[in-house]
PDB file of C-alpha atoms in Angstrom:
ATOM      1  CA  UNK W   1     -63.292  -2.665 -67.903  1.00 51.00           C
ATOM      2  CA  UNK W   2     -61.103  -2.020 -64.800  1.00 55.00           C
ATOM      3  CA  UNK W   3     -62.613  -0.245 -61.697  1.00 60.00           C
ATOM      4  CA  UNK W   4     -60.946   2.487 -60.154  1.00 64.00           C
ATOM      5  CA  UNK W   5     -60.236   2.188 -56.376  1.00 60.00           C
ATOM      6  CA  UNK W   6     -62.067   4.636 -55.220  1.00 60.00           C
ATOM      7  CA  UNK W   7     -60.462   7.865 -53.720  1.00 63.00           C
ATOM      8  CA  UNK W   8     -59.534   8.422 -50.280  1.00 58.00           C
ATOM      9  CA  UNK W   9     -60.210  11.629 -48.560  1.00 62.00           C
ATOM     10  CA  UNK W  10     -57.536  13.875 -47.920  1.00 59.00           C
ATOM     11  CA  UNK W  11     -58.395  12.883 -43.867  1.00 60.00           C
ATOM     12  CA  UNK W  12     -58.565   9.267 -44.339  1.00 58.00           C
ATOM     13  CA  UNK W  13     -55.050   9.668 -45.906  1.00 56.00           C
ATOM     14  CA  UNK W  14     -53.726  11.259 -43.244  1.00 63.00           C
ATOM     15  CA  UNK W  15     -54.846   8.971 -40.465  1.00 75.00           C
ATOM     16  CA  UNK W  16     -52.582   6.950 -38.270  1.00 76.00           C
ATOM     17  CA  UNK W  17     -53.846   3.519 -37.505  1.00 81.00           C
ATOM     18  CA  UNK W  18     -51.099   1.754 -35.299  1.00 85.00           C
ATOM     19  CA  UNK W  19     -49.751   2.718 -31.449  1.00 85.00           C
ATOM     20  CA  UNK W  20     -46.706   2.805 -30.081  1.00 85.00           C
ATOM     21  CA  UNK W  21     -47.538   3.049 -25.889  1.00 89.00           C
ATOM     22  CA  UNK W  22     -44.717   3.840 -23.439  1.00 89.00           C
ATOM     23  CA  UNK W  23     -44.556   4.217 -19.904  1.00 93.00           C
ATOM     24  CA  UNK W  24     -43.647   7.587 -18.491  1.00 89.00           C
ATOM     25  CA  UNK W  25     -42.920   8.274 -14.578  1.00 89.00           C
ATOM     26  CA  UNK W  26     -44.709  11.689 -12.885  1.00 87.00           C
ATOM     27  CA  UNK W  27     -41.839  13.685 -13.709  1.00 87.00           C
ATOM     28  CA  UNK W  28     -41.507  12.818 -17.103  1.00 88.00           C
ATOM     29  CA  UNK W  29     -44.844  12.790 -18.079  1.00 87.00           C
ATOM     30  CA  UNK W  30     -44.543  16.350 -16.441  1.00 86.00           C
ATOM     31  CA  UNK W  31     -41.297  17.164 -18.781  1.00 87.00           C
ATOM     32  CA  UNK W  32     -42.939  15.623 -21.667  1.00 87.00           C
ATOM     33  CA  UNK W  33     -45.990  18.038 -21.335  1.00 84.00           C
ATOM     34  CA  UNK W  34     -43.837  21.161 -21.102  1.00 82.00           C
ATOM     35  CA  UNK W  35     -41.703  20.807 -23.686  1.00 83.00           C
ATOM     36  CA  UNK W  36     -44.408  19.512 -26.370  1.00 82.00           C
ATOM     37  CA  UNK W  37     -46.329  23.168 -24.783  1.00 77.00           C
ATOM     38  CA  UNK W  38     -42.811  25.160 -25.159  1.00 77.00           C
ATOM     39  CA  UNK W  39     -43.191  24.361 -28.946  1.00 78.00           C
ATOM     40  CA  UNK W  40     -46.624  24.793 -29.479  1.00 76.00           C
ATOM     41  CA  UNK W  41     -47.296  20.710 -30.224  1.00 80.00           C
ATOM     42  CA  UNK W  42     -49.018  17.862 -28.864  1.00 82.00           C
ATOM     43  CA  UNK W  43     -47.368  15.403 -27.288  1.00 87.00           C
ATOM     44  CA  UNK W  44     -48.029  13.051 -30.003  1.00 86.00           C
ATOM     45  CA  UNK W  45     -46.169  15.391 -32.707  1.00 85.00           C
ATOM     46  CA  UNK W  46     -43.779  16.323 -30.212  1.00 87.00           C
ATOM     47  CA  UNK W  47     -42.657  12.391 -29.902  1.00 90.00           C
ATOM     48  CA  UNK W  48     -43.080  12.021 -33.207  1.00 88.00           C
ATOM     49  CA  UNK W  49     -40.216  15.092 -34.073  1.00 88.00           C
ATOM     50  CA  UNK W  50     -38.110  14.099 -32.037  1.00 89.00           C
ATOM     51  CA  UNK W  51     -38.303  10.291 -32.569  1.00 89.00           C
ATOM     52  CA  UNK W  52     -38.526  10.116 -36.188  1.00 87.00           C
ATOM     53  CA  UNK W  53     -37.956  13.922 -37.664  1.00 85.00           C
ATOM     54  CA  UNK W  54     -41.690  14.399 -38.525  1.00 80.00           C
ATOM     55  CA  UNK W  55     -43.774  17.723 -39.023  1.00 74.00           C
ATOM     56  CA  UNK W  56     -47.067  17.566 -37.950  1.00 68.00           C
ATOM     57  CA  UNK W  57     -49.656  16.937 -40.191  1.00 63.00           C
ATOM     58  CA  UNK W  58     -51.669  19.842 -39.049  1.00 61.00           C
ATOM     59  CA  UNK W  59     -50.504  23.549 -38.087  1.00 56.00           C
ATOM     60  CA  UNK W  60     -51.639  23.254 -34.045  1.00 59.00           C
ATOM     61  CA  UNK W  61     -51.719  26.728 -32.315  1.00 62.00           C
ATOM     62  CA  UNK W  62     -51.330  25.892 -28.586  1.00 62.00           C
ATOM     63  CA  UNK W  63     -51.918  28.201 -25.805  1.00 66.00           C
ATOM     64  CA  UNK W  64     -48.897  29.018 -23.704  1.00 70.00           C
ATOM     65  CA  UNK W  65     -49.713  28.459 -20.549  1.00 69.00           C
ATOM     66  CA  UNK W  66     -49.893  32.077 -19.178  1.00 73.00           C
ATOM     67  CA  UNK W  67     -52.321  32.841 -21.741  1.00 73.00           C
ATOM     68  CA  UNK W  68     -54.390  29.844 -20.404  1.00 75.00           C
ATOM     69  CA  UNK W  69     -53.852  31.093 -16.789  1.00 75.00           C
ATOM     70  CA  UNK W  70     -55.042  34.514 -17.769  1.00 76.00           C
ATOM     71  CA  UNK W  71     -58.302  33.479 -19.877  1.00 75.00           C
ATOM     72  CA  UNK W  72     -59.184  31.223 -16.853  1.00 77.00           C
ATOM     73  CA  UNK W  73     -59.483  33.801 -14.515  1.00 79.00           C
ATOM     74  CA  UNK W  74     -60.601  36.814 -17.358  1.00 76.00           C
ATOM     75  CA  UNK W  75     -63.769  33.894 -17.164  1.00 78.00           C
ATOM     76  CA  UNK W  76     -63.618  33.371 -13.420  1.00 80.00           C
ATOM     77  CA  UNK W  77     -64.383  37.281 -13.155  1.00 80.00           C
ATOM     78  CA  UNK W  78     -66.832  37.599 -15.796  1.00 79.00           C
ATOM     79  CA  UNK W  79     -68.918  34.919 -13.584  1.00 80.00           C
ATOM     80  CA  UNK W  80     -68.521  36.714 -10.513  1.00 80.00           C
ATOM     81  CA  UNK W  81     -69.146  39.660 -11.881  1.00 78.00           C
ATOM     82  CA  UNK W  82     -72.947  38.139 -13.295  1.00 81.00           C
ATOM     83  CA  UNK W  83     -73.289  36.597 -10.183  1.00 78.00           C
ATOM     84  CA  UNK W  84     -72.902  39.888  -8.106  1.00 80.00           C
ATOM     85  CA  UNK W  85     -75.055  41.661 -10.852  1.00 79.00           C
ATOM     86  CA  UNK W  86     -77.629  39.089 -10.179  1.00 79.00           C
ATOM     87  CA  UNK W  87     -77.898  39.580  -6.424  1.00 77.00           C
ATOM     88  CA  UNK W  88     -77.605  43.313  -6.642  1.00 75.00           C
ATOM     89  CA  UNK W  89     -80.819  43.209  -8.990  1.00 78.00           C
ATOM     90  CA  UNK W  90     -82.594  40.749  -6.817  1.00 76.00           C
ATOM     91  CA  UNK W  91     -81.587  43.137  -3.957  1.00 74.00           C
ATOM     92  CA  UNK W  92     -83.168  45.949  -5.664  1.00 73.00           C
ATOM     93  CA  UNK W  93     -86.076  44.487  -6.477  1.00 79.00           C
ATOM     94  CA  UNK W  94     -86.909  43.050  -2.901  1.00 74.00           C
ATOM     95  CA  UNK W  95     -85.421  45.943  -0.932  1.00 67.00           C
ATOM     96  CA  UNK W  96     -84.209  44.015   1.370  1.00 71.00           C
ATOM     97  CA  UNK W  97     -80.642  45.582   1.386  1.00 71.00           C
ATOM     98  CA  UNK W  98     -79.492  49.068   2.615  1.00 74.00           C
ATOM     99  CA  UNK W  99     -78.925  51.363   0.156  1.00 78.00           C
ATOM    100  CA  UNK W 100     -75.432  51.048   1.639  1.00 78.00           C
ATOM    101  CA  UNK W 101     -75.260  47.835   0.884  1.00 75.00           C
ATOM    102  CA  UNK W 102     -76.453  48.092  -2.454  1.00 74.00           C
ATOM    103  CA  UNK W 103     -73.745  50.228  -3.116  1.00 80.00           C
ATOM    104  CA  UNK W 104     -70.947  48.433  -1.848  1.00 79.00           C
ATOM    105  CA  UNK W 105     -72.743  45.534  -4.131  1.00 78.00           C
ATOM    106  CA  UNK W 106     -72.166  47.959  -6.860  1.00 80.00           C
ATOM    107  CA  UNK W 107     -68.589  48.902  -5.872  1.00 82.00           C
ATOM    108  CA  UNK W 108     -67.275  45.021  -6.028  1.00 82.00           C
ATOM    109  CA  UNK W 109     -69.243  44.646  -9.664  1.00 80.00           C
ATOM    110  CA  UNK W 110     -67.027  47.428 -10.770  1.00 82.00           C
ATOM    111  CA  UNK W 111     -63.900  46.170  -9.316  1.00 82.00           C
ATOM    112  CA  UNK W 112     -64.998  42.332 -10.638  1.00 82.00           C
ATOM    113  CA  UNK W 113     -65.379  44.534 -14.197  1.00 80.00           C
ATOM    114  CA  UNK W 114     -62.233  46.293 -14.205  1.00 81.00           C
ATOM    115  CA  UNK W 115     -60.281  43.664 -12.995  1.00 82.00           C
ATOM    116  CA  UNK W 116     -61.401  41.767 -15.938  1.00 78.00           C
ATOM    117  CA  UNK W 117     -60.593  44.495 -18.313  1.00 80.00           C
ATOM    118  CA  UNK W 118     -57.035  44.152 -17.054  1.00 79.00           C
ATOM    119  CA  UNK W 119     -56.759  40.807 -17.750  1.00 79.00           C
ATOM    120  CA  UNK W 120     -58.290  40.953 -21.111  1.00 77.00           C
ATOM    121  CA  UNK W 121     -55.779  43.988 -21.722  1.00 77.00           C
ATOM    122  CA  UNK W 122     -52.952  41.639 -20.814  1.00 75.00           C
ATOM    123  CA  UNK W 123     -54.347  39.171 -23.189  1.00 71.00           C
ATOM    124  CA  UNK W 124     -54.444  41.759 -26.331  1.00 73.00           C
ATOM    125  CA  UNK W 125     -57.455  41.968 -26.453  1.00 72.00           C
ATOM    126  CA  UNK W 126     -59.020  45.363 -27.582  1.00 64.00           C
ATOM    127  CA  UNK W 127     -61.121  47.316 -25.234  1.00 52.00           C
TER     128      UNK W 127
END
C-alpha cells in the first residue's frame, strides 16, 4: 500500500524560502519605498513585478501616505484631547483652578475635539 504525501496547506504552499539581498543607497531605498507605496505593494512584491512579472500572492491594501499622515494626528488629538479632559476633571475636583481657567480648559478640549472631527471628516469617516 502506497502512502500519500501528506497535504500542504494552502500557506505552506505559498511560502518563499530563498533571498535575493541587494544593496540600495539613501536615495534609492527612498525611491524604492515610494513607488512600491504609489502602487499599493510592498517592496518585496514591488521587486518582484518588476523583476520577474509577478502578482502578489496576497491582495495588500496599503495606506497612501496622506491617509497615514492624517490618522496620525486624528490619534495625536484624540490623546490630547483625554489628556486635557483628565486635568480639567482633576481641576474640578481639587478646585484648585479659577473657574476661568476651567473654562479656557474646556475651550481647548473642544477645539482638540473638533479639530479631530475634521480630520476624521477628511478621512471619510462618518460623523
Amino acid at each position: 500500500m502506497a502512502t500519500e504525501k501528506p497535504k500542504k496547506k494552502k500557506s505552506e504552499k505559498r511560502q518563499r524560502q530563498k533571498y535575493a539581498i541587494t544593496r540600495l543607497t539613501d536615495a534609492e531605498k527612498v525611491e524604492l519605498q515610494t513607488r512600491a507605496a504609489n502602487q499599493g505593494l510592498s517592496e518585496s512584491d514591488y521587486l518582484r513585478r518588476k523583476a520577474l512579472g509577478s502578482q502578489p500572492l496576497k491582495a495588500t491594501k496599503r495606506i497612501k501616505p496622506e491617509r497615514e499622515a492624517l490618522l496620525s494626528v486624528a490619534g495625536q488629538l484624540a490623546r490630547y484631547g483625554n489628556n486635557l479632559n483628565q486635568l480639567a476633571r482633576k481641576a474640578n475636583r481639587q478646585q484648585n483652578l479659577s473657574p476661568a481657567d476651567i473654562e479656557d480648559l474646556r475651550e481647548a478640549i473642544a477645539l482638540v475635539n473638533e479639530l479631530r472631527e475634521e480630520v476624521r471628516k477628511a478621512l471619510g469617516y462618518d460623523t
